[in-house]
XYZ file of C-alpha atoms in Angstrom:
694
model
C -61.893 -42.554 118.513
C -58.411 -44.243 118.190
C -57.345 -44.110 114.317
C -57.778 -47.041 112.293
C -57.946 -48.678 108.679
C -61.738 -47.361 108.501
C -60.814 -43.909 109.888
C -58.127 -43.279 107.512
C -60.501 -44.768 104.352
C -59.546 -42.707 101.041
C -57.328 -40.150 102.654
C -54.493 -40.652 99.898
C -56.837 -40.636 96.945
C -57.251 -37.580 94.619
C -60.668 -38.382 93.981
C -63.874 -36.221 93.082
C -64.647 -35.172 96.550
C -60.999 -33.870 96.748
C -61.365 -32.013 93.503
C -64.559 -30.656 94.245
C -63.127 -29.342 97.783
C -60.045 -27.979 96.448
C -60.250 -27.025 92.839
C -62.387 -24.018 91.600
C -65.890 -25.455 90.587
C -65.443 -24.093 87.171
C -62.176 -26.191 86.467
C -64.155 -29.213 88.120
C -67.135 -28.639 85.737
C -65.156 -28.195 82.618
C -62.840 -31.524 83.693
C -65.795 -33.351 83.866
C -67.475 -32.198 80.701
C -63.487 -33.388 79.221
C -64.477 -36.820 80.583
C -67.555 -37.202 78.918
C -66.724 -35.651 75.533
C -63.027 -36.744 75.204
C -61.725 -33.286 74.869
C -58.546 -32.267 75.903
C -58.198 -30.553 79.303
C -57.611 -26.840 78.800
C -54.145 -25.894 79.583
C -54.916 -23.161 82.346
C -57.191 -25.741 83.817
C -54.176 -28.337 83.675
C -51.963 -26.088 85.476
C -54.289 -25.312 87.980
C -54.861 -29.068 88.669
C -51.060 -30.114 88.737
C -50.537 -27.265 91.665
C -53.404 -28.141 93.812
C -52.363 -31.856 93.198
C -48.967 -31.209 94.193
C -49.754 -29.416 97.282
C -52.215 -32.220 98.333
C -49.665 -35.086 97.384
C -46.931 -33.236 99.472
C -49.252 -32.969 102.504
C -49.136 -36.748 102.415
C -45.463 -37.099 102.487
C -44.997 -37.881 98.424
C -41.810 -37.009 97.192
C -41.767 -38.590 93.839
C -44.572 -39.164 91.127
C -44.798 -41.610 88.410
C -46.997 -42.498 85.471
C -48.311 -46.042 86.359
C -49.392 -48.170 83.411
C -49.951 -51.916 82.481
C -47.727 -53.397 79.837
C -48.842 -56.631 77.853
C -46.756 -58.872 80.134
C -49.471 -61.602 80.333
C -50.141 -63.292 83.683
C -47.408 -60.627 85.457
C -49.139 -61.804 88.683
C -47.449 -65.361 88.481
C -44.249 -64.739 89.475
C -42.867 -61.702 91.597
C -44.129 -57.954 91.428
C -44.286 -57.662 87.605
C -47.532 -56.129 87.204
C -47.727 -52.176 86.739
C -45.010 -50.437 85.380
C -43.305 -47.254 86.413
C -40.577 -44.827 86.955
C -40.413 -42.323 89.710
C -39.719 -39.033 88.835
C -38.964 -36.264 91.952
C -41.541 -33.725 92.604
C -39.346 -30.811 91.229
C -38.098 -29.167 88.056
C -35.581 -26.058 87.141
C -36.698 -22.797 87.670
C -36.872 -21.618 84.177
C -38.333 -18.073 84.597
C -34.986 -17.192 87.054
C -32.633 -14.825 85.610
C -29.499 -17.064 86.475
C -27.798 -19.142 84.209
C -27.525 -21.959 86.373
C -31.153 -22.549 87.042
C -32.298 -23.007 90.191
C -34.674 -26.299 91.042
C -37.938 -25.885 92.706
C -40.554 -28.406 94.171
C -43.545 -28.660 91.889
C -45.597 -30.949 89.564
C -45.176 -29.458 86.116
C -48.757 -29.945 84.386
C -47.481 -31.292 81.324
C -45.691 -33.970 83.172
C -48.955 -34.836 85.059
C -50.979 -35.449 81.799
C -48.435 -37.046 79.422
C -45.133 -39.050 79.882
C -42.728 -40.445 77.399
C -40.720 -43.674 77.808
C -39.285 -46.699 75.416
C -42.185 -48.885 74.107
C -39.933 -51.303 72.351
C -38.481 -52.700 75.520
C -42.092 -53.902 76.432
C -44.350 -56.581 74.741
C -45.827 -54.878 71.827
C -46.697 -57.311 69.239
C -44.372 -55.690 66.663
C -45.851 -52.174 66.812
C -42.608 -50.619 68.167
C -39.040 -51.857 67.346
C -35.560 -50.664 68.627
C -35.198 -47.816 65.839
C -38.885 -46.447 66.367
C -39.370 -47.120 70.014
C -41.212 -43.933 71.203
C -44.222 -44.389 73.383
C -46.284 -42.342 75.728
C -48.249 -42.541 79.069
C -51.460 -40.571 79.164
C -53.378 -39.990 82.491
C -56.262 -41.929 82.771
C -58.690 -38.997 83.870
C -61.224 -41.358 85.099
C -59.065 -43.060 87.702
C -57.833 -41.170 90.631
C -54.252 -40.765 91.258
C -53.108 -41.736 94.953
C -50.022 -41.475 97.476
C -48.425 -44.524 98.300
C -44.834 -44.961 99.997
C -43.893 -41.263 99.401
C -44.951 -41.505 95.816
C -47.874 -39.840 93.683
C -49.043 -42.479 91.500
C -50.912 -41.341 88.108
C -52.901 -44.181 86.616
C -52.256 -44.144 83.037
C -53.018 -45.515 79.464
C -50.133 -46.496 77.358
C -49.580 -45.802 73.581
C -47.160 -46.051 70.695
C -45.863 -42.761 68.635
C -48.827 -43.360 66.482
C -51.476 -44.146 69.013
C -51.656 -47.631 68.848
C -52.303 -49.276 72.216
C -49.621 -51.520 73.591
C -51.166 -52.047 76.867
C -54.018 -53.644 79.120
C -55.987 -50.270 79.941
C -56.367 -48.551 76.663
C -58.765 -51.042 74.901
C -60.901 -51.342 78.060
C -61.157 -47.620 77.957
C -61.984 -47.403 74.397
C -64.530 -50.644 75.200
C -66.097 -48.258 77.939
C -66.646 -45.608 75.629
C -68.470 -48.324 73.319
C -70.637 -49.299 75.778
C -71.823 -45.460 76.162
C -72.605 -45.117 72.582
C -74.313 -48.299 72.301
C -76.068 -48.134 75.555
C -77.395 -44.631 75.233
C -78.534 -45.315 71.787
C -80.327 -48.938 72.688
C -82.232 -46.938 75.323
C -83.310 -44.232 73.202
C -84.622 -46.857 70.919
C -86.695 -48.849 73.669
C -87.756 -45.502 75.384
C -86.490 -46.480 78.626
C -83.883 -44.368 80.931
C -83.664 -41.426 77.892
C -82.474 -39.128 80.901
C -79.165 -40.986 80.631
C -76.220 -39.434 79.242
C -73.344 -41.715 79.964
C -72.802 -45.257 80.830
C -70.339 -47.187 82.884
C -69.257 -50.742 83.080
C -68.397 -52.088 86.478
C -66.162 -54.506 88.112
C -66.012 -56.265 91.654
C -63.245 -58.729 91.749
C -62.645 -61.503 94.054
C -58.858 -62.324 94.147
C -57.841 -65.905 95.240
C -54.263 -66.509 96.357
C -51.627 -68.496 98.222
C -49.761 -67.663 101.060
C -46.348 -69.349 102.232
C -42.988 -69.012 104.037
C -40.765 -66.824 102.082
C -37.981 -69.411 102.900
C -39.646 -72.236 101.467
C -40.301 -69.905 98.150
C -36.778 -68.980 97.810
C -35.728 -72.772 97.889
C -37.896 -73.811 95.415
C -36.416 -72.933 91.860
C -39.903 -73.591 90.250
C -41.913 -71.283 92.292
C -38.877 -68.636 91.877
C -38.891 -69.135 88.036
C -42.706 -70.024 86.776
C -44.736 -69.517 90.320
C -46.115 -72.668 90.192
C -44.104 -76.331 91.677
C -43.682 -78.143 88.664
C -42.819 -81.567 91.169
C -44.251 -82.428 94.486
C -46.675 -84.933 96.009
C -49.964 -84.344 97.585
C -49.229 -84.293 101.801
C -51.473 -87.039 103.407
C -54.300 -84.213 104.578
C -54.950 -81.681 101.947
C -58.296 -80.547 101.308
C -60.538 -83.579 101.292
C -61.842 -83.049 104.925
C -63.049 -79.715 103.502
C -61.529 -78.213 106.635
C -60.000 -74.803 105.353
C -63.151 -73.112 103.736
C -63.912 -70.153 106.151
C -61.622 -71.548 108.856
C -59.923 -69.034 111.211
C -57.074 -67.243 109.084
C -53.750 -68.293 110.372
C -51.885 -65.228 112.526
C -49.234 -64.418 110.267
C -51.697 -64.584 107.119
C -54.160 -62.602 108.888
C -51.709 -59.686 110.160
C -50.909 -59.587 106.328
C -54.289 -58.975 105.461
C -55.054 -56.656 107.559
C -51.735 -54.544 106.802
C -52.741 -54.847 102.955
C -56.691 -53.825 103.758
C -55.458 -50.238 105.704
C -53.046 -49.735 102.858
C -55.819 -50.331 100.122
C -58.466 -48.596 102.138
C -56.093 -45.357 102.302
C -56.398 -44.908 98.795
C -59.656 -45.520 98.364
C -59.975 -49.479 97.283
C -62.867 -50.652 99.534
C -61.368 -54.037 100.777
C -64.644 -55.536 101.992
C -63.865 -59.609 102.319
C -61.177 -61.439 103.739
C -61.367 -65.435 104.318
C -59.600 -68.880 103.869
C -60.579 -70.623 100.737
C -60.812 -74.392 99.964
C -57.216 -75.382 99.567
C -55.187 -75.141 102.689
C -52.782 -72.431 102.132
C -55.385 -70.334 99.922
C -57.058 -67.134 101.108
C -59.254 -64.756 99.203
C -59.915 -60.592 99.598
C -62.565 -58.795 97.456
C -63.683 -55.055 97.554
C -66.985 -53.541 96.547
C -67.399 -53.015 93.045
C -66.708 -49.698 91.397
C -66.278 -48.401 87.719
C -64.188 -50.854 85.688
C -61.200 -48.984 85.013
C -60.482 -48.060 88.557
C -61.353 -51.615 89.739
C -59.105 -53.016 87.648
C -56.217 -50.228 88.814
C -57.085 -51.232 92.598
C -56.188 -54.984 91.550
C -53.134 -54.492 89.898
C -52.537 -52.004 93.037
C -53.731 -54.997 95.698
C -51.719 -57.413 94.037
C -48.167 -55.355 93.954
C -49.248 -54.418 97.721
C -49.731 -58.009 98.626
C -45.970 -58.633 97.157
C -44.565 -55.782 99.123
C -46.257 -56.546 102.378
C -45.458 -59.987 102.494
C -41.832 -59.854 102.020
C -41.887 -57.508 105.155
C -43.253 -60.314 107.278
C -41.272 -63.145 105.964
C -44.133 -64.553 103.288
C -44.700 -64.950 99.515
C -47.516 -64.811 97.707
C -48.236 -66.921 94.908
C -50.805 -65.602 92.325
C -50.509 -68.563 89.971
C -53.845 -70.170 88.880
C -52.303 -73.472 89.848
C -49.396 -73.580 92.233
C -50.167 -76.857 93.540
C -51.119 -79.947 91.753
C -53.933 -82.064 93.032
C -55.386 -79.164 95.177
C -57.438 -76.116 94.219
C -56.360 -73.417 91.890
C -56.754 -69.972 92.307
C -59.317 -67.567 90.372
C -60.241 -63.917 90.095
C -64.041 -63.972 89.540
C -65.035 -60.831 87.962
C -68.523 -59.374 88.968
C -69.367 -57.506 85.836
C -72.346 -54.888 84.871
C -73.279 -52.152 83.201
C -75.453 -49.032 84.192
C -76.169 -45.534 83.560
C -75.111 -42.087 85.260
C -78.936 -42.218 86.305
C -78.664 -45.264 88.307
C -80.054 -47.847 85.948
C -78.492 -51.151 86.358
C -78.928 -53.325 82.819
C -78.651 -56.507 84.913
C -81.297 -55.774 87.791
C -84.606 -57.708 87.196
C -86.392 -54.536 87.951
C -89.019 -53.374 90.466
C -91.390 -51.870 87.783
C -92.126 -52.616 83.896
C -89.381 -50.340 82.388
C -86.962 -52.144 84.759
C -88.031 -55.680 83.997
C -88.130 -54.753 80.675
C -84.743 -53.380 80.158
C -83.366 -56.813 82.196
C -85.049 -58.956 79.548
C -83.540 -56.771 76.659
C -80.014 -56.583 78.415
C -79.855 -60.353 78.562
C -80.939 -60.826 75.076
C -77.738 -58.584 74.185
C -75.616 -60.469 76.370
C -76.836 -64.061 74.868
C -75.985 -62.558 71.499
C -72.586 -61.332 72.092
C -71.884 -64.383 73.998
C -72.863 -66.764 71.167
C -71.310 -64.722 68.247
C -68.307 -64.102 69.970
C -67.593 -67.024 71.972
C -64.262 -67.808 70.871
C -63.067 -64.338 71.572
C -64.570 -64.547 75.211
C -62.795 -67.626 75.710
C -59.289 -65.783 74.310
C -59.582 -63.629 77.307
C -59.079 -66.067 79.756
C -56.275 -68.147 78.046
C -52.835 -68.729 79.711
C -50.723 -71.523 80.467
C -51.617 -71.068 84.020
C -55.174 -71.101 83.540
C -54.992 -74.159 81.296
C -54.479 -76.048 84.580
C -57.641 -74.910 86.031
C -60.225 -74.248 83.344
C -62.085 -77.988 83.073
C -60.822 -79.535 86.077
C -63.614 -79.958 88.993
C -62.682 -76.855 90.683
C -63.354 -74.287 88.250
C -65.707 -73.527 84.900
C -65.169 -75.609 81.875
C -63.364 -74.023 78.772
C -66.437 -73.919 77.135
C -68.473 -70.436 77.440
C -71.895 -70.385 78.466
C -74.315 -68.333 80.000
C -76.234 -68.995 82.731
C -79.266 -66.633 83.708
C -81.266 -69.019 85.819
C -83.246 -71.974 85.172
C -86.815 -70.146 85.579
C -85.337 -67.329 83.081
C -84.303 -70.118 80.689
C -88.191 -71.125 80.706
C -88.828 -67.275 80.139
C -86.714 -67.260 77.191
C -88.590 -70.105 75.901
C -91.983 -68.355 76.519
C -90.736 -64.842 74.812
C -89.506 -67.026 71.449
C -92.837 -68.491 70.989
C -94.327 -65.190 71.017
C -94.802 -64.224 74.900
C -94.743 -60.820 76.168
C -91.007 -59.184 77.449
C -93.137 -59.070 80.872
C -93.661 -61.954 83.114
C -90.606 -62.858 84.642
C -91.085 -63.493 88.398
C -87.617 -62.120 89.885
C -89.053 -61.567 93.488
C -86.779 -62.742 96.265
C -88.201 -65.824 97.885
C -88.743 -66.356 101.868
C -87.198 -69.828 103.070
C -87.696 -71.000 106.526
C -85.049 -72.141 108.585
C -86.973 -74.613 110.410
C -85.756 -73.228 113.889
C -87.474 -70.359 115.911
C -84.316 -68.682 117.210
C -82.945 -68.162 113.234
C -85.387 -65.993 111.053
C -86.125 -66.982 107.528
C -83.917 -66.272 104.965
C -84.696 -64.102 101.722
C -83.015 -65.520 98.905
C -83.038 -64.762 95.020
C -85.407 -66.874 93.048
C -82.661 -68.590 90.959
C -80.042 -70.347 92.308
C -76.325 -70.212 92.031
C -74.613 -72.304 89.441
C -70.624 -72.486 90.748
C -69.780 -74.873 87.181
C -70.895 -71.760 84.752
C -68.300 -69.734 83.383
C -70.755 -66.716 83.215
C -73.535 -66.824 85.769
C -76.187 -64.498 87.172
C -75.816 -63.462 90.609
C -78.657 -61.028 91.269
C -77.439 -57.677 89.892
C -74.776 -58.780 87.820
C -72.874 -61.915 85.602
C -70.227 -63.160 87.481
C -67.129 -64.280 84.725
C -65.706 -67.102 86.911
C -63.218 -68.298 84.301
C -61.051 -65.253 85.120
C -57.285 -66.515 86.102
C -55.833 -65.338 89.525
C -52.604 -63.539 88.075
C -54.359 -61.897 84.932
C -54.607 -58.211 84.451
C -58.687 -57.950 84.823
C -58.700 -55.195 81.883
C -58.623 -57.823 78.677
C -61.699 -59.861 80.071
C -63.707 -56.551 81.150
C -62.919 -55.116 77.598
C -64.479 -58.146 75.903
C -67.344 -57.960 78.097
C -67.853 -54.741 77.397
C -67.517 -55.255 73.765
C -69.774 -58.312 73.123
C -72.625 -56.308 75.281
C -71.988 -53.585 73.212
C -72.316 -55.899 70.063
C -75.464 -57.169 71.368
C -77.119 -53.627 71.995
C -75.718 -52.039 68.717
C -77.600 -55.075 66.853
C -80.906 -55.131 68.817
C -80.814 -51.338 67.909
C -80.382 -51.900 64.091
C -83.153 -54.459 64.105
C -85.419 -51.759 66.317
C -84.545 -48.880 63.846
C -85.074 -51.361 60.975
C -88.702 -51.439 61.977
C -89.141 -54.435 63.969
C -91.048 -53.959 67.420
C -88.857 -54.072 70.618
C -90.512 -57.440 71.572
C -89.911 -59.093 68.374
C -86.383 -57.768 68.136
C -85.613 -59.221 71.745
C -87.308 -62.832 70.833
C -85.284 -62.757 67.268
C -82.259 -62.392 69.379
C -82.771 -65.226 71.855
C -84.339 -67.522 69.182
C -80.837 -67.063 67.368
C -78.550 -67.245 70.643
C -80.341 -69.287 73.043
C -78.088 -72.392 72.460
C -75.531 -70.562 74.645
C -77.773 -70.598 77.552
C -76.908 -73.536 79.922
C -78.474 -73.985 83.068
C -77.013 -77.870 84.048
C -73.776 -79.215 85.250
C -70.962 -77.575 83.512
C -68.807 -80.363 85.253
C -70.481 -83.105 84.004
C -69.330 -85.459 81.200
C -72.354 -84.908 79.375
C -71.891 -81.255 78.845
C -69.487 -81.323 76.217
C -71.080 -83.588 74.194
C -74.228 -81.168 74.459
C -71.925 -78.401 73.916
C -70.924 -79.459 70.636
C -74.489 -80.503 69.410
C -75.089 -76.808 70.101
C -72.235 -75.753 68.237
C -70.220 -74.047 71.059
C -66.725 -74.692 70.779
C -64.458 -76.181 73.206
C -61.126 -74.774 73.219
C -59.501 -76.584 75.800
C -56.156 -75.174 75.593
C -54.518 -71.806 75.279
C -53.281 -72.351 71.226
C -56.366 -73.247 70.416
C -57.779 -70.515 71.715
C -55.366 -67.996 70.711
C -55.619 -69.211 67.175
C -59.286 -67.381 66.837
C -58.361 -64.294 68.586
C -57.877 -62.245 64.662
C -60.527 -64.106 63.317
C -62.131 -61.855 60.753
C -65.242 -61.808 62.452
C -63.527 -60.663 65.885
C -61.328 -58.269 63.815
C -64.365 -56.545 62.460
C -66.165 -56.415 65.561
C -63.302 -54.404 67.316
C -62.630 -52.282 64.266
C -66.323 -51.226 64.473
C -66.415 -50.454 68.057
C -63.115 -48.555 67.824
C -61.424 -50.896 70.173
C -58.468 -52.132 68.377
C -57.500 -51.848 64.497
C -56.726 -54.900 62.837
C -52.795 -54.085 63.334
C -53.774 -53.981 67.192
C -55.720 -57.022 67.303
C -53.131 -59.050 65.359
C -50.552 -57.465 67.765
C -52.238 -58.681 70.791
C -52.439 -62.291 69.360
C -48.662 -62.438 68.388
C -48.319 -61.227 72.385
C -50.473 -63.862 73.572
C -48.453 -66.522 71.991
C -45.271 -65.179 72.998
C -46.415 -64.992 76.754
C -47.511 -68.914 76.237
C -44.345 -69.824 74.788
C -42.082 -68.032 77.369
C -43.795 -69.347 80.224
C -43.666 -72.870 78.717
C -39.776 -72.866 78.012
C -39.334 -71.490 81.433
C -40.834 -74.557 82.960
C -39.164 -77.118 81.017
C -35.612 -75.224 81.478
C -36.544 -75.119 85.343
C -37.597 -78.647 85.341
C -34.375 -79.900 83.706
C -32.103 -77.971 86.132
C -34.204 -79.274 88.932
C -33.591 -82.791 87.888
C -30.105 -82.763 87.120
C -29.083 -80.503 89.946
C -31.571 -81.956 92.673
C -33.094 -84.903 92.245
C -30.825 -87.074 90.447
C -27.920 -86.590 93.106
C -30.900 -87.066 95.858
C -31.796 -90.299 94.022
C -28.033 -91.311 93.943
C -27.432 -90.792 97.414
C -30.590 -92.856 98.534
C -29.860 -95.653 96.348
C -26.629 -95.767 97.996
C -27.823 -96.422 101.224
C -29.358 -99.696 99.961
C -26.463 -101.336 98.541
C -26.622 -104.933 99.896
C -30.272 -104.696 100.913
C -32.161 -105.449 97.795
C -35.140 -106.155 99.389
C -35.310 -103.191 101.434
C -34.558 -101.086 98.524
C -37.607 -102.372 96.495
C -38.291 -100.624 93.469
C -36.474 -97.785 93.973
C -33.600 -98.334 91.547
C -36.086 -98.644 88.802
C -37.930 -95.720 89.702
C -35.017 -93.458 90.148
C -33.370 -94.444 86.465
C -36.805 -94.133 85.146
C -36.509 -90.500 86.149
C -33.339 -90.253 83.505
C -35.168 -91.802 80.819
C -38.089 -89.287 80.931
C -36.024 -86.538 81.278
C -33.786 -87.541 77.995
C -37.169 -87.455 76.129
C -37.792 -84.230 77.266
C -34.695 -82.843 76.312
C -35.253 -84.608 73.077
C -38.940 -82.910 72.420
C -37.593 -79.503 73.797
C -34.657 -79.659 71.498
C -36.972 -80.480 68.396
C -39.001 -77.349 68.791
C -40.145 -75.915 65.581
C -39.827 -72.103 64.707
C -42.039 -72.027 61.452
C -44.409 -69.795 63.260
C -45.740 -68.555 66.599
C -48.959 -71.035 66.599
C -46.591 -73.830 65.443
C -44.416 -73.389 68.521
C -46.860 -72.710 70.828
C -49.133 -76.036 69.456
C -46.258 -78.176 69.766
C -45.113 -76.779 73.503
C -48.939 -77.647 74.325
C -49.601 -81.300 72.326
C -46.026 -82.641 72.476
C -44.008 -80.997 75.042
C -46.173 -80.707 77.916
C -47.645 -84.581 78.167
C -43.593 -85.008 78.427
C -43.662 -82.911 81.486
C -46.304 -84.492 83.218
C -44.582 -87.997 82.321
C -41.415 -86.752 84.020
C -42.756 -85.298 87.118
C -44.903 -88.167 87.698
C -41.609 -90.350 87.969
C -40.275 -87.717 90.411
C -43.135 -87.637 92.718
C -43.119 -91.326 92.752
C -39.654 -91.133 93.891
C -40.535 -88.610 96.725
C -42.514 -91.195 98.256
C -39.679 -93.631 98.180
C -36.621 -91.480 99.438
C -35.516 -90.690 102.616
C -36.877 -87.357 103.836
C -33.960 -86.098 104.711
C -32.414 -86.372 101.061
C -35.514 -84.577 99.296
C -33.660 -81.358 98.005
C -36.496 -79.003 97.997
C -39.248 -78.048 100.596
C -42.311 -80.551 100.346
C -45.850 -79.759 99.773
C -46.261 -80.463 103.556
C -44.081 -77.641 104.690
C -45.066 -75.361 102.109
C -48.939 -75.358 102.695
C -48.864 -75.850 106.564
C -45.595 -74.728 108.094
C -46.552 -70.899 108.092
C -49.945 -71.976 109.780
C -48.226 -72.490 113.140
């Protein structure tokens, strides 16, 4: 059979199977034991692993190696390829054992450089944890994430910490949260007498990545897309998504070619890209893999975005990962399908086919409801960004109010538990539904329906965090999911260890936290009113959300779980503010530039053509002059931006400057509908969305 993407699957990933085949069994055993205990890999084993990995990588054409890590760059996927960070080192070193003064070079992968690297931490966002005169920071291999070879480079997934061990990256807190899941998950299993043979816990992630594709030529001709990742001006084409014509339609040929190439590349490095399809908006698409361990899945998502950018450029295309690149049509998200389970195969979010499984399921959702209710603001913070503010709360994405949807039947079952009922009795079996025709068999469906308006709905064996933005790194949202789940498991364990029965402890958690459960329409006007009555916060902008991040309650939890120190929590908040402010300021500056150098000259040329034809000119003069008025207002407002604190600056940009940006855009978009098309200075929505489809 001819070689294809499936036959080369996993051939460029140094995974457990490769280690088992190429390393001595004792080395593999010690390596795996260190993964569980956290102990350093023995020096002798480090050399054996490095030498073996070097030979394996060279067989796959590797010339360089790189420590690959994720700085705190915010929604780096919005513009360009600013996602992962690395520098390439050639697979060679001096032969220090040589007798010659001028030491010859040898091809190798030095063991100490496989496991650790050093770089400048002050040049990355760090929230004050690094400064120019105290800049040292270190990369260290995440030993649970397999290295891979791509484009003649061996990539080593890494954590990134300061000289004093403070995390200044996305991954380190995620890895710490996975340790917390193991600690408190095993503790809970012991207390409820279920799955006590488990030795380790895992969190899992399956992401669904949405994105837009357009011509690279059009992208480069739009300063707003180049600078900010989204269009700051532009009116909708006559046909957009009102006819539901794009969803699951045939993928355009140029895009199909891109997706096929990317799928093949991802399969080689062991990322099982399983789904590709057209999304709702024209020009919008989605790809998603089979779920994997959370840290490995997060690595794969960043790699996927980088590969998409690189391969699109080769085909004359550009991928947009911004949450809202085009106003008026659907934006993009990254649904994060999250679950936790044991090394023995127990899934905490699977309803179970026996009593133990059923009890564990009901218990796990009690823990999750506790976490979501008690740390609601922290969950909201994980999806807060300037880009996602355009998407959350619209009729295309979950509201900014964080609630839990376990299903309507389960909600009723919770009430029975709170009233003294048993933990058993929830009917989670699949139902059979007739199609009403003889040619098509009946379908089997989950007893609970899907709720697309919920930020945290149940999906059969996992929960889907639907509020995650398309440009985000998944690490922060999944870290907090792990953290709040660990908080719930720890709290329930404490109740049981204090003498309360399993049933009563679960009932107590539900009774005190069921207000976070909502099974209605999250898009309805009534929900924000009802949420307020329940005491659920509606943090509908990024500055409002970020202000809650380092609250005493959140800081204490993250410290207790050993995910963040107080200093690290505050540093992360500072970076959140800085990312928001820099994004907003870049958008304002780009708007001013585009109006002054593009739209105003075009308006003047258009108006000149109507001299002596006042009736034909219609309202052009008034509309064009109003652009100048709104532009001057925007300039005045941005000049008055406060510098008292990051919080004040972010709030001012959101509450005062952003509405004026909307006002200016409205005038410019109106001008587009009046202006002679040949004078319009930038590619239109219609050209950008549709031209590469033909």
